[in-house]
Coordinates of C-alpha atoms in Angstrom, one line a residue:
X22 CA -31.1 -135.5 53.0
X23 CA -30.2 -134.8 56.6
X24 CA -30.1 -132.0 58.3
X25 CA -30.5 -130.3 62.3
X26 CA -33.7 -128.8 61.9
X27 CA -36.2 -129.2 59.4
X28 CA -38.9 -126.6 58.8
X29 CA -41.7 -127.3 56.4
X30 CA -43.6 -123.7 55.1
X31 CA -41.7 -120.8 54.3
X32 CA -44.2 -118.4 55.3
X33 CA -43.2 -115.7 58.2
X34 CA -43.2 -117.9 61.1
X35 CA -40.8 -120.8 58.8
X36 CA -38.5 -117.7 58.2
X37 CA -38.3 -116.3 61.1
X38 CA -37.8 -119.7 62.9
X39 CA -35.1 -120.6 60.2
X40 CA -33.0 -117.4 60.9
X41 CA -32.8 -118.5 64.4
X42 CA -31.8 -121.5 64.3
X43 CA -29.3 -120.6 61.6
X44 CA -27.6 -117.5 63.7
X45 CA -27.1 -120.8 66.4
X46 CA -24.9 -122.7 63.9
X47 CA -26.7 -125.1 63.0
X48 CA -28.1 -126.4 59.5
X49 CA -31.8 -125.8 58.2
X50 CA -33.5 -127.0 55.2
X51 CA -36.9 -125.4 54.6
X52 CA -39.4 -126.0 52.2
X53 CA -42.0 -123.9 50.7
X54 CA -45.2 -124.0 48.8
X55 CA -45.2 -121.6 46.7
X56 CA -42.7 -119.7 44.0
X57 CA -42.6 -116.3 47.0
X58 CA -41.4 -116.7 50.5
X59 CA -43.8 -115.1 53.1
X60 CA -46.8 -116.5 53.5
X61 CA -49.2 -114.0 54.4
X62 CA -46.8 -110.8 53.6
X63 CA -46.2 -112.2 49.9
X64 CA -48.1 -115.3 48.5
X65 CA -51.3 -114.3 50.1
X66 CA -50.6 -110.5 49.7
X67 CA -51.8 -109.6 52.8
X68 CA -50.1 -106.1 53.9
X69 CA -48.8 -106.4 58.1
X70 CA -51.6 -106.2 60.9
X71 CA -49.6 -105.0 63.5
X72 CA -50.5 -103.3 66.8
X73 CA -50.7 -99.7 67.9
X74 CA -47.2 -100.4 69.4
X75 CA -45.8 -101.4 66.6
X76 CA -43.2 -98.4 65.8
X77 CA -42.1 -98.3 69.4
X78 CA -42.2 -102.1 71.1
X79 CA -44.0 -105.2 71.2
X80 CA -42.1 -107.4 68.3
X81 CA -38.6 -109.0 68.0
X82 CA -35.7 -107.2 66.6
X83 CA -35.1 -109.4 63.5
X84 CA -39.2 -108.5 62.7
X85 CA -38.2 -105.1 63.0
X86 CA -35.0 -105.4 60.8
X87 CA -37.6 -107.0 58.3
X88 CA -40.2 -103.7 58.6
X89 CA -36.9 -101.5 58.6
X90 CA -35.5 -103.8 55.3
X91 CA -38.4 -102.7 53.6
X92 CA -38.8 -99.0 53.9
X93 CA -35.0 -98.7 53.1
X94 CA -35.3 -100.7 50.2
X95 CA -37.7 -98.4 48.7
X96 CA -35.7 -95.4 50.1
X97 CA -32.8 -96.7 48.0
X98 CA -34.6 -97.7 45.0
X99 CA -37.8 -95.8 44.5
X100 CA -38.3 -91.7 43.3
X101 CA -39.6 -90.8 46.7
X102 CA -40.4 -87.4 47.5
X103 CA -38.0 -85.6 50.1
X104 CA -41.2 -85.8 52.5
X105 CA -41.4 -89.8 52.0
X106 CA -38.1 -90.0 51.8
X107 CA -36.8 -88.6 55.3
X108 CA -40.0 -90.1 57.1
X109 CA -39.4 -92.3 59.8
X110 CA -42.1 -94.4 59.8
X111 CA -42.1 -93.9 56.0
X112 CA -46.2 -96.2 54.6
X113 CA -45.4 -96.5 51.0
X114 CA -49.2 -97.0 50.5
X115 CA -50.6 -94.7 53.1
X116 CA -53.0 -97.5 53.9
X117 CA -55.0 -97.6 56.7
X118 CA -54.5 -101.3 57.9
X119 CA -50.8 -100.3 59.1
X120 CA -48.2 -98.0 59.5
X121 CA -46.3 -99.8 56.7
X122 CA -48.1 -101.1 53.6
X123 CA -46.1 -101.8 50.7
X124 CA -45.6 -104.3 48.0
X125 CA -45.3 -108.2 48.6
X126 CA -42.1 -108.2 45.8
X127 CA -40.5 -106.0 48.1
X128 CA -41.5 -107.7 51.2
X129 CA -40.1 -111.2 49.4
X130 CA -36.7 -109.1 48.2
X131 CA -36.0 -108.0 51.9
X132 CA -36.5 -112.0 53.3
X133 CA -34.2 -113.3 50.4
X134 CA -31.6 -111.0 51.6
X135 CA -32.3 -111.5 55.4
X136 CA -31.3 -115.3 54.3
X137 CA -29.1 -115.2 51.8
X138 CA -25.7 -115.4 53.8
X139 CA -27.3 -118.8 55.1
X140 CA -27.6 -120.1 51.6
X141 CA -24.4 -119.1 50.6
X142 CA -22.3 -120.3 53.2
X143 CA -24.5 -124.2 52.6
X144 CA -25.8 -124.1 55.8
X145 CA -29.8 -123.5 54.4
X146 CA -31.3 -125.5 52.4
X147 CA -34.4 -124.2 50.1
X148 CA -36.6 -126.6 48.8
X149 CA -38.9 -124.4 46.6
X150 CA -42.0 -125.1 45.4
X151 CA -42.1 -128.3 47.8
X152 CA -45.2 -129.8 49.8
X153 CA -44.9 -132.6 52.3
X154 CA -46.6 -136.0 51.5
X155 CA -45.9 -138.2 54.6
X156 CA -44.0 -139.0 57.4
X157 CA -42.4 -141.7 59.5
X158 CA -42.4 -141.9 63.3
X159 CA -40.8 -143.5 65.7
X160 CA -41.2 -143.5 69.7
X161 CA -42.9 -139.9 69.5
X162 CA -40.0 -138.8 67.5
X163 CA -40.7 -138.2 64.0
X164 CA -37.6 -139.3 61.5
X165 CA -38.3 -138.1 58.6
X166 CA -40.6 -135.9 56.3
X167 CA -40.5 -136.8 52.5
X168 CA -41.8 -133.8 50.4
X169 CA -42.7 -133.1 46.6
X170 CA -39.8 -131.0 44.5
X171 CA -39.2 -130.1 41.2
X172 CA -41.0 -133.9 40.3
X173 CA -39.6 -135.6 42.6
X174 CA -39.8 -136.6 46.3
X175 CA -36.9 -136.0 48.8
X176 CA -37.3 -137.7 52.2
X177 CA -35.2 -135.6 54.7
X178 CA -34.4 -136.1 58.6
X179 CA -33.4 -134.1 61.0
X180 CA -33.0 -133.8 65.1
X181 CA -35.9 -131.2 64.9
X182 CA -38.6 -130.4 62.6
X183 CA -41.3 -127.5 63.2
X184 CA -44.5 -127.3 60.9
X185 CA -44.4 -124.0 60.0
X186 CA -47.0 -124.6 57.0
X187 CA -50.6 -122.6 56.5
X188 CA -53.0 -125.0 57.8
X189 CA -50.5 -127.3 60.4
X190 CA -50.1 -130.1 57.1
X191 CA -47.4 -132.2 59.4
X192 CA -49.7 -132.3 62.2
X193 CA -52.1 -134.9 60.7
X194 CA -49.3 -136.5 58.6
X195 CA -47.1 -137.9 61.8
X196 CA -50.3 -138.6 64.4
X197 CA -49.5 -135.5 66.5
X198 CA -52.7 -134.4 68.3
X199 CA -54.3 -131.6 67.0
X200 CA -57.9 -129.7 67.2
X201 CA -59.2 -128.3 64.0
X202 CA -62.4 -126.0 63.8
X203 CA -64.5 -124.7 66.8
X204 CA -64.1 -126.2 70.2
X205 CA -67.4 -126.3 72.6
X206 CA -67.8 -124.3 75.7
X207 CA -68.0 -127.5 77.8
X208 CA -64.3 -127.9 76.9
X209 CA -63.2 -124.3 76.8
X210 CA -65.4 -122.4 79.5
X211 CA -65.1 -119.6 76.9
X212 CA -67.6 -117.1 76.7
X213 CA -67.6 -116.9 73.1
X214 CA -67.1 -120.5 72.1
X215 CA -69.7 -122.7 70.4
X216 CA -72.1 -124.9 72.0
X217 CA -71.3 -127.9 70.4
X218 CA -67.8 -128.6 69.0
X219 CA -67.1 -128.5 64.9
X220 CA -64.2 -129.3 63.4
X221 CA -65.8 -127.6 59.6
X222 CA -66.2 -124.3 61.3
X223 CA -63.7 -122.3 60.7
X224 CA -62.7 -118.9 59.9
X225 CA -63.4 -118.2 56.4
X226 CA -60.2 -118.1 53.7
X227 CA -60.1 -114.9 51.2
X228 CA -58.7 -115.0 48.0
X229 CA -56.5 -111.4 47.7
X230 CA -55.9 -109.6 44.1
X231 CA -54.1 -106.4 43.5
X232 CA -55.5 -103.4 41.2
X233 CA -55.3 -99.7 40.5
X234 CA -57.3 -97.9 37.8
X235 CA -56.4 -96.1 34.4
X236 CA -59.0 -93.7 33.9
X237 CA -61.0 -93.7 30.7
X238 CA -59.7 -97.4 29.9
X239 CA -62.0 -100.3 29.9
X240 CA -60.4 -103.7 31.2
X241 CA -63.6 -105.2 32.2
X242 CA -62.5 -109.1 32.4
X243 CA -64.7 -112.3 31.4
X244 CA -68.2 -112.5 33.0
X245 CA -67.2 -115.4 35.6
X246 CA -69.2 -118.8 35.3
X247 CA -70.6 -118.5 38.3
X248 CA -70.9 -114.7 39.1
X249 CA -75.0 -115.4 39.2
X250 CA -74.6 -117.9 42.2
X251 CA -72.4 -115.3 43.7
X252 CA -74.5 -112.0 42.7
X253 CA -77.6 -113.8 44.5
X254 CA -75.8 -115.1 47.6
X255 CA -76.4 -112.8 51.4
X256 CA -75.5 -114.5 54.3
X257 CA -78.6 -113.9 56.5
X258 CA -76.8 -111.7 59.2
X259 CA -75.0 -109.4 56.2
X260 CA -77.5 -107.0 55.4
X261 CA -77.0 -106.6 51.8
X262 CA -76.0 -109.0 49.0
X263 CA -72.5 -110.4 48.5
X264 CA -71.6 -108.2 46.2
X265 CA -72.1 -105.3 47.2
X266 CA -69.9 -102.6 49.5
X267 CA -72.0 -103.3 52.4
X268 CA -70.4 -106.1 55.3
X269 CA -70.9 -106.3 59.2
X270 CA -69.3 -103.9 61.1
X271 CA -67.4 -106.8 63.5
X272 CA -67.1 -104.6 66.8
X273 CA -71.0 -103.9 66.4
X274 CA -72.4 -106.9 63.9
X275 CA -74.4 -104.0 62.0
X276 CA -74.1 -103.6 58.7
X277 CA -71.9 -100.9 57.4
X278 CA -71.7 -99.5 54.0
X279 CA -68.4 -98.9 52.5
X280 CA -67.5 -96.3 49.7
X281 CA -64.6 -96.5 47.3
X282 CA -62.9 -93.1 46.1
X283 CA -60.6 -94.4 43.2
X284 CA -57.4 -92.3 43.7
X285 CA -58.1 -89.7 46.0
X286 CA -56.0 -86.9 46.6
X287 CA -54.0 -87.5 49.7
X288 CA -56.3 -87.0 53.3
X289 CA -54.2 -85.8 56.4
X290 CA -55.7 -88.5 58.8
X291 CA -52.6 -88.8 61.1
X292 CA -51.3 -92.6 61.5
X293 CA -53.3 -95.1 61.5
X294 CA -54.7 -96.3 65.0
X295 CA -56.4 -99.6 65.5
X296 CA -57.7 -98.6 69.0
X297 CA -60.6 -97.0 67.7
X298 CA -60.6 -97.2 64.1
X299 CA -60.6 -100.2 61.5
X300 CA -59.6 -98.1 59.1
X301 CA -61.6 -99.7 56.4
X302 CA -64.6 -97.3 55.8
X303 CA -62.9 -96.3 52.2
X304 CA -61.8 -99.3 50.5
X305 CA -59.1 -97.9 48.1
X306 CA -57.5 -96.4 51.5
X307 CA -57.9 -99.6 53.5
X308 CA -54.9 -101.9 52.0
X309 CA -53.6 -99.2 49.4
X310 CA -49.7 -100.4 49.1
X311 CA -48.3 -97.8 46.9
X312 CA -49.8 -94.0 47.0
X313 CA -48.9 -91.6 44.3
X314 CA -48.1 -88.7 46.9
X315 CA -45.3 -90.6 48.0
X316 CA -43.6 -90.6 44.8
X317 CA -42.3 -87.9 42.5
X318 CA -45.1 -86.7 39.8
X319 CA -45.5 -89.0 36.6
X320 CA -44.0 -92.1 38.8
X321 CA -46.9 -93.4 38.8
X322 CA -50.5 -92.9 37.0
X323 CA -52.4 -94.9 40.1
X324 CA -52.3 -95.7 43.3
X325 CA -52.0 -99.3 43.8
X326 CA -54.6 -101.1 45.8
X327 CA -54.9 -104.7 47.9
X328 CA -58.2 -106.1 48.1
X329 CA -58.6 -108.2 51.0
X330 CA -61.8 -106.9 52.4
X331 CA -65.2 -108.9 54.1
X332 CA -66.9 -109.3 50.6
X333 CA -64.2 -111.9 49.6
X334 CA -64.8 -114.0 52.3
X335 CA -65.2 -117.6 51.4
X336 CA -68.3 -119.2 54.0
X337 CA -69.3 -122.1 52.2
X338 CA -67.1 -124.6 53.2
X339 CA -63.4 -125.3 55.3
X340 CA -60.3 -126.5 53.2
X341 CA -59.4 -128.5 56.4
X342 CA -59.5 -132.1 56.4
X343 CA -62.5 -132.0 53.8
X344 CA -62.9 -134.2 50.5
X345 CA -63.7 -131.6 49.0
X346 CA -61.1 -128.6 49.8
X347 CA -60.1 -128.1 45.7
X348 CA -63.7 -127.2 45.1
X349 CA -64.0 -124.5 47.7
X350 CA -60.7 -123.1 47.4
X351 CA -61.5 -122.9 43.4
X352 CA -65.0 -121.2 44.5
X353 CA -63.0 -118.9 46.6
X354 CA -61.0 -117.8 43.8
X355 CA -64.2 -117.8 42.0
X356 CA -66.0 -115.5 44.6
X357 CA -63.0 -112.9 44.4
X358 CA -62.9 -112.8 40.7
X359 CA -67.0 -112.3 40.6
X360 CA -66.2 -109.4 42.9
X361 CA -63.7 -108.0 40.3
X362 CA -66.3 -108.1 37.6
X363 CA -69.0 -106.8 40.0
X364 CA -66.7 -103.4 41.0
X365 CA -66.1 -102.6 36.9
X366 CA -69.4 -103.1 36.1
X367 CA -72.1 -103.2 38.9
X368 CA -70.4 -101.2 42.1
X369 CA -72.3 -97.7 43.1
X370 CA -69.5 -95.0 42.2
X371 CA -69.5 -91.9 45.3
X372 CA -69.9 -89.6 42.2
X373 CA -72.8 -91.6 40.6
X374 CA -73.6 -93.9 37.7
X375 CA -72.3 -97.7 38.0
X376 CA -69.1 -99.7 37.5
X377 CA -65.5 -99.0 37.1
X378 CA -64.6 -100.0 33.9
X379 CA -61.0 -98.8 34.4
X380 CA -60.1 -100.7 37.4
X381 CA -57.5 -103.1 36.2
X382 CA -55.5 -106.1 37.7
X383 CA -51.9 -106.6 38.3
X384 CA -50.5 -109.9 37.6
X385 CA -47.1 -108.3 38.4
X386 CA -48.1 -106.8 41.7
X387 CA -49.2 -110.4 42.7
X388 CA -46.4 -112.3 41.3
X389 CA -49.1 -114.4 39.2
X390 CA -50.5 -114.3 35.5
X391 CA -54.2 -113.4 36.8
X392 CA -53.3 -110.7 39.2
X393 CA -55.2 -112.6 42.3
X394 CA -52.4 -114.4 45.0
X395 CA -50.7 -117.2 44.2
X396 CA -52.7 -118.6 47.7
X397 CA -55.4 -117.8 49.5
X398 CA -55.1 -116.1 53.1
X399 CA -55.6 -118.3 55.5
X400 CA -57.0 -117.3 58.8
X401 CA -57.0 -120.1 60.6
X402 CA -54.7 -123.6 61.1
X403 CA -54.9 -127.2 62.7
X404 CA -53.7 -126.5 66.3
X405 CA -51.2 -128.5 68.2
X406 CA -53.2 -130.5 71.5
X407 CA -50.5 -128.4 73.7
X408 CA -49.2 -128.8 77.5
X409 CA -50.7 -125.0 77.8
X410 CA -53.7 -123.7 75.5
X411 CA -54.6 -120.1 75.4
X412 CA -58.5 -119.5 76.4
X413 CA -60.5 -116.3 75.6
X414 CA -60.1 -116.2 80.1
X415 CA -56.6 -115.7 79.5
X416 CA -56.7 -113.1 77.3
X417 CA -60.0 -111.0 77.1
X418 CA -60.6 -107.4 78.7
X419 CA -63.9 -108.4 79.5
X420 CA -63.3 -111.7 81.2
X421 CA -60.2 -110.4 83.3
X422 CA -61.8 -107.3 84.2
X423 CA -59.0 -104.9 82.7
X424 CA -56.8 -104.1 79.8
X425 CA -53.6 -104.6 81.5
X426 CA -51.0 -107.0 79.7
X427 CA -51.7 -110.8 80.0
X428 CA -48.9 -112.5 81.3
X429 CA -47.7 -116.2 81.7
X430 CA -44.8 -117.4 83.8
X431 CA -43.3 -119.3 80.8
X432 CA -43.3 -116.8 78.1
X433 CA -41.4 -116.5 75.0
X434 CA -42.8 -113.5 73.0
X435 CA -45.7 -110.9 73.2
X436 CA -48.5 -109.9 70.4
X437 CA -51.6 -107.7 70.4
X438 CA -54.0 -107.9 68.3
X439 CA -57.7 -108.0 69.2
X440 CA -59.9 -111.4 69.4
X441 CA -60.8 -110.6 65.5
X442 CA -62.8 -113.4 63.9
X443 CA -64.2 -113.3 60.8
X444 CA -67.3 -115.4 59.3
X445 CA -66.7 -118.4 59.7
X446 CA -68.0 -121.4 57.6
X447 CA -70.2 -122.8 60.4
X448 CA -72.6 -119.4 59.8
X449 CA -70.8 -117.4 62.9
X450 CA -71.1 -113.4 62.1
X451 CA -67.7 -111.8 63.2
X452 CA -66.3 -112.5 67.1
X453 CA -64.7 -109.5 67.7
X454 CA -62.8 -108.7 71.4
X455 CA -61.4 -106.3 73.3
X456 CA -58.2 -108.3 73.7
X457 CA -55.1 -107.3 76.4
X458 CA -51.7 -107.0 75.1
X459 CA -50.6 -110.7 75.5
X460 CA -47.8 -112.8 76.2
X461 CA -47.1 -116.5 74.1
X462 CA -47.0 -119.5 76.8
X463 CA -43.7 -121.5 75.5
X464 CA -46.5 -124.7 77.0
X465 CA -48.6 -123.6 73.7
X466 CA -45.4 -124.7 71.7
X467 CA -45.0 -127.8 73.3
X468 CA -47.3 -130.7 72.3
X469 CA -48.5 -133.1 74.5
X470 CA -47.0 -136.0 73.1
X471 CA -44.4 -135.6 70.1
X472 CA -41.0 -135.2 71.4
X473 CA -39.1 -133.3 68.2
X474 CA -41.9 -131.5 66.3
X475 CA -43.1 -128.4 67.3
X476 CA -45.4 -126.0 65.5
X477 CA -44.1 -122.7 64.3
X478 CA -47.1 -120.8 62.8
X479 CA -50.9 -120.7 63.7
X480 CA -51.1 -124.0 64.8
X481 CA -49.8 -123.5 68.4
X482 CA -52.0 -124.2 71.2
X483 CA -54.7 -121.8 71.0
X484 CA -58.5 -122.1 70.6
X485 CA -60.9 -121.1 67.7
X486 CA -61.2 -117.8 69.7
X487 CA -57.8 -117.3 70.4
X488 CA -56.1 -118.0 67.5
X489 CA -57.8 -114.8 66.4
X490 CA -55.6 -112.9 67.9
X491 CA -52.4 -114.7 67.9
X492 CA -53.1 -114.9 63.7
X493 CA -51.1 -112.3 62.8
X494 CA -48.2 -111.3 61.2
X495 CA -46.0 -110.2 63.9
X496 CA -46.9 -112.9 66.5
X497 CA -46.4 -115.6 64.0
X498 CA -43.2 -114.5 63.2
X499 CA -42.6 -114.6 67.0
X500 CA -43.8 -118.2 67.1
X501 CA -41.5 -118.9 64.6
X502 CA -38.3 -117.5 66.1
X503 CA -39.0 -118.8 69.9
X504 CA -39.4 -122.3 68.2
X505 CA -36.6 -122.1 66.3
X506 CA -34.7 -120.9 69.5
X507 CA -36.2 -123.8 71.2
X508 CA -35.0 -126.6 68.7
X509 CA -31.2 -124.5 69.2
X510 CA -31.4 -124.3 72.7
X511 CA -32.6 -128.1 72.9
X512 CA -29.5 -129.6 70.3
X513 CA -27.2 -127.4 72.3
X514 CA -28.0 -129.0 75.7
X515 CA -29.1 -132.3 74.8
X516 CA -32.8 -131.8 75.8
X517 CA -36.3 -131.9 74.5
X518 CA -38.8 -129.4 74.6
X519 CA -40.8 -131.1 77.2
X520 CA -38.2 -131.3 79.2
X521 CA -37.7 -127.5 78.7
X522 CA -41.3 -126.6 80.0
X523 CA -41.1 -128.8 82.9
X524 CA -38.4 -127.3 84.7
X525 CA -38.6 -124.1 85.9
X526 CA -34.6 -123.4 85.8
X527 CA -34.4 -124.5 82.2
X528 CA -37.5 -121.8 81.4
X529 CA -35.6 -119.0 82.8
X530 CA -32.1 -119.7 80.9
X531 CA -34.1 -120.6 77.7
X532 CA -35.7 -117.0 78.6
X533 CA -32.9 -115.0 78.8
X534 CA -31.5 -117.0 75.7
X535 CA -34.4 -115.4 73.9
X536 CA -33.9 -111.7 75.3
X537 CA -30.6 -111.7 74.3
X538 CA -31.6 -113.1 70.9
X539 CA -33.7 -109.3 70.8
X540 CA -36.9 -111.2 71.6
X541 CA -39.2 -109.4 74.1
X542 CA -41.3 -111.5 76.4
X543 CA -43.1 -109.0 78.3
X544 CA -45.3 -106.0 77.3
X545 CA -44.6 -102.7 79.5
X546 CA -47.9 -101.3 81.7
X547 CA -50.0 -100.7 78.8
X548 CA -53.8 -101.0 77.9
X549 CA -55.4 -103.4 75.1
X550 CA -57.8 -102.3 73.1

């Protein structure tokens, strides 16, 4: 197979990069994992974590056709009440995480149809589920990519390809230069980076499931095989086993006891806002994706729930360049279905007694037959050795001295999030930082070497720290677009991306390429949080 531009991983930042370069004219084959495009939004069923902004600035315009795709799919096909209905910033799930939680299905229904007129006019390719297996370079370029499909192997080429995949797989397959894990402070300078470097340590990976409750019901499932192992474990900075609704409060490291109100009536709280709280202190509200009040009475008997909270994160080992990734990410799986069993039958209940017998999973909610993800949610990539890497200086309140946005000369999108580290598998409690709103160097898209790859997820050139910020949904999906613009912009002028970053002239037109495109590359005069 040939083809322009290849892009290998269908998560947000392979969409979004494969709409670009598809609105250009050119021709894109993209492969993907799993049986849901997404990534994060659908696979790993990890609702948006967006910034205060969100509603008003600070992402592109095709990420906000996606976020305005999905609350008018549900105003067009759900029994919405007038309220929910002729909301604005309609949250199908009320949840406190973001001002728009709702299904994965829906989130994968909306991509299919962003893409669709691509796919039928022959100019996108979808090679689904597919996973690279090697590569062939030549002179810094890489020629081709050969990846596993429907039983057998395709090897494809193209002028471009961009690793758009979960953990940067193309990066160790064609040579590029990449760091993995925690970089030391010698080599950083950052405040919060390790003494010694380590490629194991790295945020920890959660395994997501979906729930709601049918009261008076008991759908208590199998004692897991190793729910002991898992019932005894407490990291010694936690404060409480496990399993239990206890976790470190990241801005303050204490530990913090949770509650869980199973379908609560409906709280006026106002919007969510992530400058002062985490919204996480009721679980069921945290990463509830559909809420009954939204929907006309007898629609539905529960609210639905996403469980991707601290107590599911995986410590004991990285599934990054290890021999033994298949046995943590089954203990992962393992760790989130002891915590299942451990809220029907162990977890305090706010009204007393034990267990919730009537919490139930749902398979269809996840798109699986278990009711857990069909992948875990990944925090954390390989990372491209880029001609510009983004240090903790660059972007911390507390190292600059103020909140104002974080600008670079050579920008290509904006994202906000704060410096928001989880455990991590080298033993680190959470890294959490006041973070400014931020701007994305197009010299962290560039590596130093390869001339036609280019990454187009979490493995740009950030640090461990960093990349805690620039993680997220709506800054990969920026990621994805400016580096699929880039690979345009490069076929239509005959140039490579180095040559791109090098020259100041070529910076600006490929700038105002991208602001016409509806990408914004600076933040107005606001404060980060």
């Amino acid at each position: 197979m040939h083809t322009d531009v290849l892009i290998v991983g269908g998560g947000l930042g392979g969409i979004a990069a494969a709409l670009a370069v598809l609105r250009r004219g050119r021709r894109v084959v993209l492969t993907e994992q799993y049986v849901w495009l997404g990534g994060q939004l659908t696979s790993q069923i990890v609702p948006p974590d967006e910034s205060y902004w969100v509603e008003q600035f600070g992402i592109t315009a095709s990420y906000r056709a996606l976020r305005d795709g999905i609350r008018e799919y549900y105003r067009q096909n759900y029994p919405l009440t007038e309220s929910a209905r002729s909301a604005r910033e309609l949250n199908p799930g009320l949840g406190r995480v973001s001002r728009l939680c709702h299904e994965p299905r829906v989130a994968v229904a909306v991509l299919e149809s962003m893409l669709a007129p691509f796919r039928a006019s022959g100019r996108l390719t979808v090679l689904q589920p597919a996973v690279p297996v090697s590569a062939s370079v030549d002179a810094d370029l890489v020629t081709t990519v050969t990846v596993e499909h429907a039983g057998s192997t395709h090897e494809i080429s193209a002028s471009f390809v961009l690793d758009a995949t979960e953990t940067g797989d193309l990066l160790p397959l064609t040579g590029t230069e990449y760091v993995v894990g925690a970089e030391s402070r010698a080599e950083t300078g950052e405040p919060n980076a390790a003494e010694a470097a380590d490629p194991q340590n790295v945020q920890s990976i959660t395994w997501c499931f979906a729930f709601d409750h049918e009261e008076g019901a008991d759908h208590t499932i199998d004692r897991p095989a190793q729910y002991d192992r898992f019932r005894a474990a407490q990291p010694e900075f936690w404060g409480a086993p496990l399993l239990s609704f206890t976790a470190p409060n990241p801005r303050t490291l204490e530990p913090m006891t949770r509650t869980m109100h199973v379908n609560p009536p409906l709280r006026d709280r106002g919007a969510p806002d992530q400058r002062t709280d985490a919204g996480d202190l009721d679980l069921w509200e945290f990463r509830r994706i559909l809420a009954r009040e939204n929907f006309l009475p007898g629609f539905l008997d529960s609210d639905v729930v996403i469980a991707n909270w601290p107590m599911l994160d995986y410590l004991d080992g990285s599934v990054i360049d290890t021999a033994d990734a298949a046995t943590h990410l089954d203990a992962a799986k393992e760790l989130a279905r002891s915590y299942v069993y451990w809220l029907q039958t162990e977890a305090p209940r706010p009204e007393g007694g034990f267990g919730f017998p009537g919490l139930r999973l749902r398979p269809d909610v996840a798109g699986t037959d278990d009711g857990f993800a069909q992948a875990p949610y990944i925090r954390e990539s390989r990372r491209i050795r880029a001609r510009r890497t983004v240090l903790e200086q660059d972007i911390s309140v507390a190292v600059r001295g103020h909140g104002g946005p974080a600008t670079f000369e050579d920008s290509v999108g904006v994202g906000m999030y704060r410096i928001d580290l989880h455990p991590s598998t080298g033993g680190d409690n959470y890294i959490d930082v006041e973070c400014a709103p931020f701007e994305i160097p197009l010299g962290a898209l560039v590596p130093v070497r390869m001339r036609n790859l280019l990454p187009a997820a979490k493995n740009i050139g950030t640090t461990h720290i960093t990349n805690g910020a620039y993680r997220l949904h709506p800054v990969e999906w920026n990621v994805g677009e400016s580096a699929g613009e880039l690979a345009a912009f490069c076929l239509d002028e005959a140039l490579e991306p180095g040559d791109v970053v090098a020259d100041p002239a070529l910076v600006v037109a490929f700038q105002t390429r991208l602001v016409e495109a509806g990408i914004e590359i600076h933040w107005p005069e606001i404060i980060g949080y």
